[in-house]
Amino acid sequence: MKKFLKTAAAALTVAGVLSAGATGMAAPAKPSKMFINGVYQEDMLIVNDRTMVQLRAFNDPKSFIYSYETATKTIIINNPVKKMTVLLKNGLKTAEVNGKDVKLDAPVTVKAGRTYIPVRFVTETLGGKVDYDSSAKYIIVRTPTGDEQFNTLKSGDLAKARALAIKLTRINNGKEIEPYGEGFSTTYTFPKGEALRYFISYKGLETYVVINAKGIAEIKWQKDTLGKNGQAGEEPKPFGESITFTDNFMADMLTYGSVDSTGKYTELGVINRYTDKQYANVVIMPIDGEVRTDAK
């Protein structure tokens, strides 16, 4: 029993110190936004004018194993792929990497139970990649696996790219309309052969999304088809030939089909996730004969 309690306490400590929760911290005064693997980070931290990455949000189970040593208050990062062990302590401007000290641009910072490290350290030591969109003032961080997914999004398998596209945080720098209608279905519509732009139909709201060159999902247009809130942005031209995926999360069913140039819909498949357990959480299906045309 004592051994179990010690193990449970250690697990809770790691969860607290490395928590990736987005609540409890305000964003900094600077206008920059940070994305980690395409997911917007609400609690970005600035220390000594240096941008800090939330360590637990830099999550990549294939590359990193995080733990916490209570006795020495040390955060341990193991990278079995690179055979690397990194030791971090709150307040220190150095990290120990395979027994050698590495200087940091800013001290390791634990705030509100979350650990932050400088972006530069992520880039140069942990194997991540950092990009910057100067016009939008976005900081874009990718883990090793996240970088692989970014390449898939840009030019990889069509179905996999679409699945990644709909999971990205959708950003609107202007007016954003909230859905208020009824319903339990979300429909995603892609142009035939494409993954980097799509429509979402949900509770009477039509939304047009474009994935930009940096891998950020931008809302370009919205329209309240129920008439209450009008529209925002410039309405895009119809896709013409397209593929639709309708996710009914209440019935736990997926229906998908094609639309031809005349607007005629043809159902291609229906999946009942209650009986087809292998399709749990699957929204995008590969379409026979469809070839990707928007690879970058």
CSV table of C-alpha atoms in Angstrom, one decimal:
chain,number,residue,atom,x,y,z
A,1,MET,CA,0.0,0.0,0.0
A,2,LYS,CA,2.8,2.5,0.9
A,3,LYS,CA,4.5,1.7,-2.5
A,4,PHE,CA,1.2,2.4,-4.3
A,5,LEU,CA,0.7,5.7,-2.5
A,6,LYS,CA,4.2,6.8,-3.4
A,7,THR,CA,3.7,5.9,-7.0
A,8,ALA,CA,0.3,7.7,-7.1
A,9,ALA,CA,1.8,10.8,-5.5
A,10,ALA,CA,4.7,10.9,-8.0
A,11,ALA,CA,2.2,10.6,-10.9
A,12,LEU,CA,0.1,13.5,-9.5
A,13,THR,CA,3.3,15.6,-9.1
A,14,VAL,CA,4.3,15.0,-12.8
A,15,ALA,CA,0.8,15.9,-13.9
A,16,GLY,CA,0.8,19.1,-12.0
A,17,VAL,CA,4.3,20.3,-12.9
A,18,LEU,CA,3.9,19.4,-16.6
A,19,SER,CA,0.2,20.2,-17.0
A,20,ALA,CA,-0.9,21.4,-20.4
A,21,GLY,CA,-4.2,22.9,-19.4
A,22,ALA,CA,-5.1,26.1,-21.2
A,23,THR,CA,-7.0,27.8,-18.3
A,24,GLY,CA,-5.6,29.7,-15.3
A,25,MET,CA,-3.2,32.0,-17.1
A,26,ALA,CA,-3.7,35.1,-19.1
A,27,ALA,CA,-2.0,35.6,-22.5
A,28,PRO,CA,0.8,38.2,-22.5
A,29,ALA,CA,0.3,41.8,-23.5
A,30,LYS,CA,2.3,41.2,-26.7
A,31,PRO,CA,0.1,40.6,-29.8
A,32,SER,CA,1.9,37.4,-30.9
A,33,LYS,CA,0.0,34.1,-30.9
A,34,MET,CA,1.6,30.7,-30.5
A,35,PHE,CA,0.7,27.5,-32.1
A,36,ILE,CA,2.1,24.1,-31.2
A,37,ASN,CA,1.4,21.5,-33.9
A,38,GLY,CA,-1.3,23.8,-35.2
A,39,VAL,CA,-3.1,24.1,-31.8
A,40,TYR,CA,-3.4,27.6,-30.5
A,41,GLN,CA,-1.8,28.1,-27.1
A,42,GLU,CA,-3.8,30.5,-24.9
A,43,ASP,CA,-1.3,30.8,-22.1
A,44,MET,CA,1.9,31.7,-23.9
A,45,LEU,CA,4.5,33.1,-21.6
A,46,ILE,CA,7.1,35.9,-22.0
A,47,VAL,CA,10.1,35.9,-19.7
A,48,ASN,CA,12.9,38.5,-20.1
A,49,ASP,CA,11.5,39.3,-23.5
A,50,ARG,CA,11.9,35.7,-24.5
A,51,THR,CA,9.0,33.5,-25.8
A,52,MET,CA,8.5,30.4,-23.7
A,53,VAL,CA,7.0,27.2,-24.8
A,54,GLN,CA,4.7,25.3,-22.4
A,55,LEU,CA,6.7,22.0,-22.0
A,56,ARG,CA,3.7,19.6,-21.6
A,57,ALA,CA,2.1,21.2,-24.7
A,58,PHE,CA,5.3,20.3,-26.6
A,59,ASN,CA,3.9,16.7,-26.5
A,60,ASP,CA,5.2,14.0,-28.7
A,61,PRO,CA,5.0,10.5,-27.2
A,62,LYS,CA,7.1,9.1,-30.0
A,63,SER,CA,10.0,11.3,-29.1
A,64,PHE,CA,9.7,12.4,-25.5
A,65,ILE,CA,9.0,10.8,-22.1
A,66,TYR,CA,8.4,13.3,-19.3
A,67,SER,CA,8.9,12.6,-15.6
A,68,TYR,CA,9.5,14.4,-12.3
A,69,GLU,CA,12.0,13.6,-9.5
A,70,THR,CA,10.4,14.9,-6.3
A,71,ALA,CA,13.5,14.7,-4.1
A,72,THR,CA,15.6,17.0,-6.3
A,73,LYS,CA,12.6,18.9,-7.9
A,74,THR,CA,14.0,18.0,-11.3
A,75,ILE,CA,12.0,17.7,-14.6
A,76,ILE,CA,13.4,14.8,-16.7
A,77,ILE,CA,12.9,14.5,-20.4
A,78,ASN,CA,14.0,11.3,-22.1
A,79,ASN,CA,14.3,11.1,-25.9
A,80,PRO,CA,14.8,7.3,-26.7
A,81,VAL,CA,15.1,8.1,-30.4
A,82,LYS,CA,18.1,10.4,-29.9
A,83,LYS,CA,19.3,8.7,-26.8
A,84,MET,CA,19.1,12.0,-25.0
A,85,THR,CA,18.3,12.8,-21.3
A,86,VAL,CA,17.5,16.4,-20.4
A,87,LEU,CA,17.3,17.7,-16.8
A,88,LEU,CA,15.5,20.9,-16.0
A,89,LYS,CA,15.0,22.8,-12.7
A,90,ASN,CA,12.8,25.8,-12.0
A,91,GLY,CA,14.7,29.1,-12.1
A,92,LEU,CA,17.9,27.8,-13.7
A,93,LYS,CA,19.2,29.3,-16.9
A,94,THR,CA,21.0,26.1,-17.8
A,95,ALA,CA,19.7,22.6,-18.7
A,96,GLU,CA,21.7,19.5,-18.3
A,97,VAL,CA,21.8,17.5,-21.6
A,98,ASN,CA,23.4,14.1,-21.3
A,99,GLY,CA,25.5,15.3,-18.4
A,100,LYS,CA,26.6,18.6,-20.0
A,101,ASP,CA,25.3,22.1,-19.2
A,102,VAL,CA,23.5,24.0,-21.9
A,103,LYS,CA,22.7,27.7,-21.5
A,104,LEU,CA,19.1,28.9,-21.9
A,105,ASP,CA,17.9,32.3,-23.2
A,106,ALA,CA,15.7,32.6,-20.1
A,107,PRO,CA,15.3,30.6,-16.9
A,108,VAL,CA,13.1,27.5,-16.7
A,109,THR,CA,9.8,28.9,-15.3
A,110,VAL,CA,7.1,27.1,-13.4
A,111,LYS,CA,4.0,29.2,-13.2
A,112,ALA,CA,0.5,28.2,-12.1
A,113,GLY,CA,1.7,24.6,-12.1
A,114,ARG,CA,3.0,24.7,-15.6
A,115,THR,CA,6.6,24.5,-16.8
A,116,TYR,CA,7.9,26.7,-19.6
A,117,ILE,CA,11.2,26.6,-21.5
A,118,PRO,CA,12.6,29.0,-24.2
A,119,VAL,CA,11.6,28.4,-27.8
A,120,ARG,CA,15.2,28.4,-28.9
A,121,PHE,CA,16.0,25.5,-26.6
A,122,VAL,CA,13.1,23.5,-28.2
A,123,THR,CA,14.6,24.3,-31.7
A,124,GLU,CA,18.3,23.6,-31.0
A,125,THR,CA,18.2,20.8,-28.4
A,126,LEU,CA,14.9,18.9,-28.3
A,127,GLY,CA,14.6,18.6,-32.1
A,128,GLY,CA,11.5,20.8,-32.6
A,129,LYS,CA,11.1,23.4,-35.3
A,130,VAL,CA,10.0,27.0,-34.9
A,131,ASP,CA,8.6,29.3,-37.6
A,132,TYR,CA,7.4,32.8,-37.5
A,133,ASP,CA,4.6,34.5,-39.5
A,134,SER,CA,5.8,38.1,-39.5
A,135,SER,CA,2.6,39.5,-41.0
A,136,ALA,CA,0.2,37.8,-38.6
A,137,LYS,CA,2.8,37.8,-35.7
A,138,TYR,CA,2.3,34.1,-35.2
A,139,ILE,CA,5.0,31.9,-33.5
A,140,ILE,CA,4.6,28.3,-34.9
A,141,VAL,CA,6.2,25.5,-33.0
A,142,ARG,CA,6.3,21.9,-34.2
A,143,THR,CA,7.5,18.7,-32.4
A,144,PRO,CA,9.3,16.1,-34.5
A,145,THR,CA,6.0,14.2,-35.1
A,146,GLY,CA,4.2,17.5,-35.6
A,147,ASP,CA,6.6,18.4,-38.4
A,148,GLU,CA,6.0,15.0,-40.1
A,149,GLN,CA,2.2,15.8,-39.9
A,150,PHE,CA,2.8,19.2,-41.4
A,151,ASN,CA,4.5,17.6,-44.4
A,152,THR,CA,1.6,15.2,-44.7
A,153,LEU,CA,-0.8,18.2,-44.5
A,154,LYS,CA,1.0,20.0,-47.3
A,155,SER,CA,1.7,17.1,-49.7
A,156,GLY,CA,0.9,13.7,-48.2
A,157,ASP,CA,-1.9,11.2,-48.4
A,158,LEU,CA,-5.2,13.0,-49.1
A,159,ALA,CA,-7.4,11.3,-46.5
A,160,LYS,CA,-4.7,11.7,-43.8
A,161,ALA,CA,-4.2,15.4,-44.8
A,162,ARG,CA,-7.9,16.1,-44.5
A,163,ALA,CA,-8.0,14.4,-41.1
A,164,LEU,CA,-5.2,16.6,-39.9
A,165,ALA,CA,-6.8,19.8,-41.4
A,166,ILE,CA,-10.1,19.5,-39.5
A,167,LYS,CA,-8.3,19.1,-36.2
A,168,LEU,CA,-6.3,22.4,-36.5
A,169,THR,CA,-7.4,25.3,-34.4
A,170,ARG,CA,-9.4,27.7,-36.6
A,171,ILE,CA,-8.4,31.3,-36.3
A,172,ASN,CA,-10.4,34.4,-37.2
A,173,ASN,CA,-8.7,37.7,-36.9
A,174,GLY,CA,-12.0,39.6,-37.6
A,175,LYS,CA,-15.6,39.0,-36.7
A,176,GLU,CA,-16.5,35.4,-35.8
A,177,ILE,CA,-20.1,34.2,-35.8
A,178,GLU,CA,-21.2,31.6,-33.3
A,179,PRO,CA,-23.7,28.9,-34.2
A,180,TYR,CA,-27.0,28.9,-32.4
A,181,GLY,CA,-29.3,26.6,-34.3
A,182,GLU,CA,-30.2,23.0,-33.4
A,183,GLY,CA,-28.7,19.7,-34.6
A,184,PHE,CA,-26.1,17.1,-33.8
A,185,SER,CA,-24.3,16.8,-37.1
A,186,THR,CA,-21.2,18.5,-38.5
A,187,THR,CA,-20.5,18.3,-42.3
A,188,TYR,CA,-17.1,18.9,-43.8
A,189,THR,CA,-17.0,19.6,-47.5
A,190,PHE,CA,-13.7,19.5,-49.5
A,191,PRO,CA,-13.1,20.3,-53.2
A,192,LYS,CA,-12.4,17.1,-55.0
A,193,GLY,CA,-8.8,16.2,-54.7
A,194,GLU,CA,-8.0,18.9,-52.1
A,195,ALA,CA,-7.3,19.0,-48.3
A,196,LEU,CA,-6.2,22.6,-47.6
A,197,ARG,CA,-9.6,24.3,-47.8
A,198,TYR,CA,-13.1,23.2,-46.8
A,199,PHE,CA,-16.5,24.2,-45.6
A,200,ILE,CA,-18.0,23.3,-42.2
A,201,SER,CA,-21.8,23.2,-41.8
A,202,TYR,CA,-22.9,23.2,-38.2
A,203,LYS,CA,-26.2,24.3,-36.6
A,204,GLY,CA,-27.1,26.6,-39.4
A,205,LEU,CA,-23.7,28.2,-39.7
A,206,GLU,CA,-21.5,27.9,-42.8
A,207,THR,CA,-17.8,28.4,-42.3
A,208,TYR,CA,-15.1,28.5,-45.0
A,209,VAL,CA,-11.6,27.6,-43.8
A,210,VAL,CA,-8.2,27.8,-45.6
A,211,ILE,CA,-5.0,26.2,-44.4
A,212,ASN,CA,-2.2,28.8,-45.1
A,213,ALA,CA,1.4,28.1,-46.0
A,214,LYS,CA,2.4,28.0,-42.4
A,215,GLY,CA,-0.1,25.3,-41.6
A,216,ILE,CA,-2.6,27.6,-39.7
A,217,ALA,CA,-6.3,27.2,-40.3
A,218,GLU,CA,-7.8,30.6,-41.1
A,219,ILE,CA,-11.6,31.3,-41.2
A,220,LYS,CA,-12.2,33.3,-44.3
A,221,TRP,CA,-15.9,33.5,-44.4
A,222,GLN,CA,-19.0,32.7,-42.3
A,223,LYS,CA,-22.7,32.9,-42.9
A,224,ASP,CA,-25.6,32.4,-40.6
A,225,THR,CA,-28.1,30.6,-42.9
A,226,LEU,CA,-30.8,31.1,-40.3
A,227,GLY,CA,-30.6,34.8,-40.9
A,228,LYS,CA,-30.0,36.3,-37.4
A,229,ASN,CA,-26.3,37.2,-37.6
A,230,GLY,CA,-25.7,37.8,-41.3
A,231,GLN,CA,-22.2,37.0,-42.7
A,232,ALA,CA,-18.6,37.9,-42.2
A,233,GLY,CA,-15.8,37.9,-44.8
A,234,GLU,CA,-15.9,37.4,-48.5
A,235,GLU,CA,-18.1,34.5,-49.7
A,236,PRO,CA,-16.0,32.0,-51.8
A,237,LYS,CA,-17.0,30.5,-55.1
A,238,PRO,CA,-18.7,27.1,-55.0
A,239,PHE,CA,-16.4,24.2,-55.0
A,240,GLY,CA,-18.1,22.4,-57.9
A,241,GLU,CA,-17.1,18.7,-57.6
A,242,SER,CA,-16.6,17.9,-54.0
A,243,ILE,CA,-16.5,15.3,-51.2
A,244,THR,CA,-18.6,15.6,-48.0
A,245,PHE,CA,-18.3,13.9,-44.6
A,246,THR,CA,-21.1,14.2,-42.2
A,247,ASP,CA,-20.4,13.3,-38.5
A,248,ASN,CA,-23.5,12.7,-36.4
A,249,PHE,CA,-22.0,12.6,-33.0
A,250,MET,CA,-25.3,11.9,-31.2
A,251,ALA,CA,-26.0,8.8,-33.3
A,252,ASP,CA,-22.2,8.1,-33.6
A,253,MET,CA,-22.5,7.7,-37.4
A,254,LEU,CA,-20.5,8.9,-40.3
A,255,THR,CA,-22.0,9.4,-43.8
A,256,TYR,CA,-19.9,10.4,-46.7
A,257,GLY,CA,-20.4,11.0,-50.4
A,258,SER,CA,-19.6,13.0,-53.5
A,259,VAL,CA,-21.2,16.0,-55.2
A,260,ASP,CA,-20.8,16.4,-59.0
A,261,SER,CA,-20.6,19.7,-61.0
A,262,THR,CA,-24.4,19.9,-61.2
A,263,GLY,CA,-24.8,19.6,-57.4
A,264,LYS,CA,-26.1,16.0,-57.4
A,265,TYR,CA,-25.1,14.1,-54.3
A,266,THR,CA,-24.1,10.5,-54.3
A,267,GLU,CA,-23.8,8.6,-51.1
A,268,LEU,CA,-20.6,6.6,-50.9
A,269,GLY,CA,-20.8,5.0,-47.5
A,270,VAL,CA,-22.3,5.0,-44.0
A,271,ILE,CA,-20.5,3.9,-40.9
A,272,ASN,CA,-22.2,3.0,-37.6
A,273,ARG,CA,-19.5,3.4,-35.0
A,274,TYR,CA,-21.5,1.5,-32.4
A,275,THR,CA,-21.0,-1.7,-34.4
A,276,ASP,CA,-17.9,-0.7,-36.3
A,277,LYS,CA,-15.6,0.0,-33.4
A,278,GLN,CA,-12.5,0.3,-35.5
A,279,TYR,CA,-13.9,3.6,-36.8
A,280,ALA,CA,-14.2,5.3,-33.4
A,281,ASN,CA,-13.5,9.0,-33.8
A,282,VAL,CA,-12.9,8.6,-37.6
A,283,VAL,CA,-14.4,11.5,-39.6
A,284,ILE,CA,-12.5,11.3,-42.8
A,285,MET,CA,-12.5,8.3,-45.1
A,286,PRO,CA,-10.4,7.6,-48.2
A,287,ILE,CA,-12.3,7.9,-51.4
A,288,ASP,CA,-11.7,5.3,-54.1
A,289,GLY,CA,-10.1,6.8,-57.2
A,290,GLU,CA,-9.6,10.3,-55.8
A,291,VAL,CA,-6.2,11.8,-56.5
A,292,ARG,CA,-4.8,14.7,-54.6
A,293,THR,CA,-4.4,17.9,-56.7
A,294,ASP,CA,-3.4,20.6,-54.1
A,295,ALA,CA,-0.1,19.2,-52.9
A,296,LYS,CA,2.4,22.0,-52.1
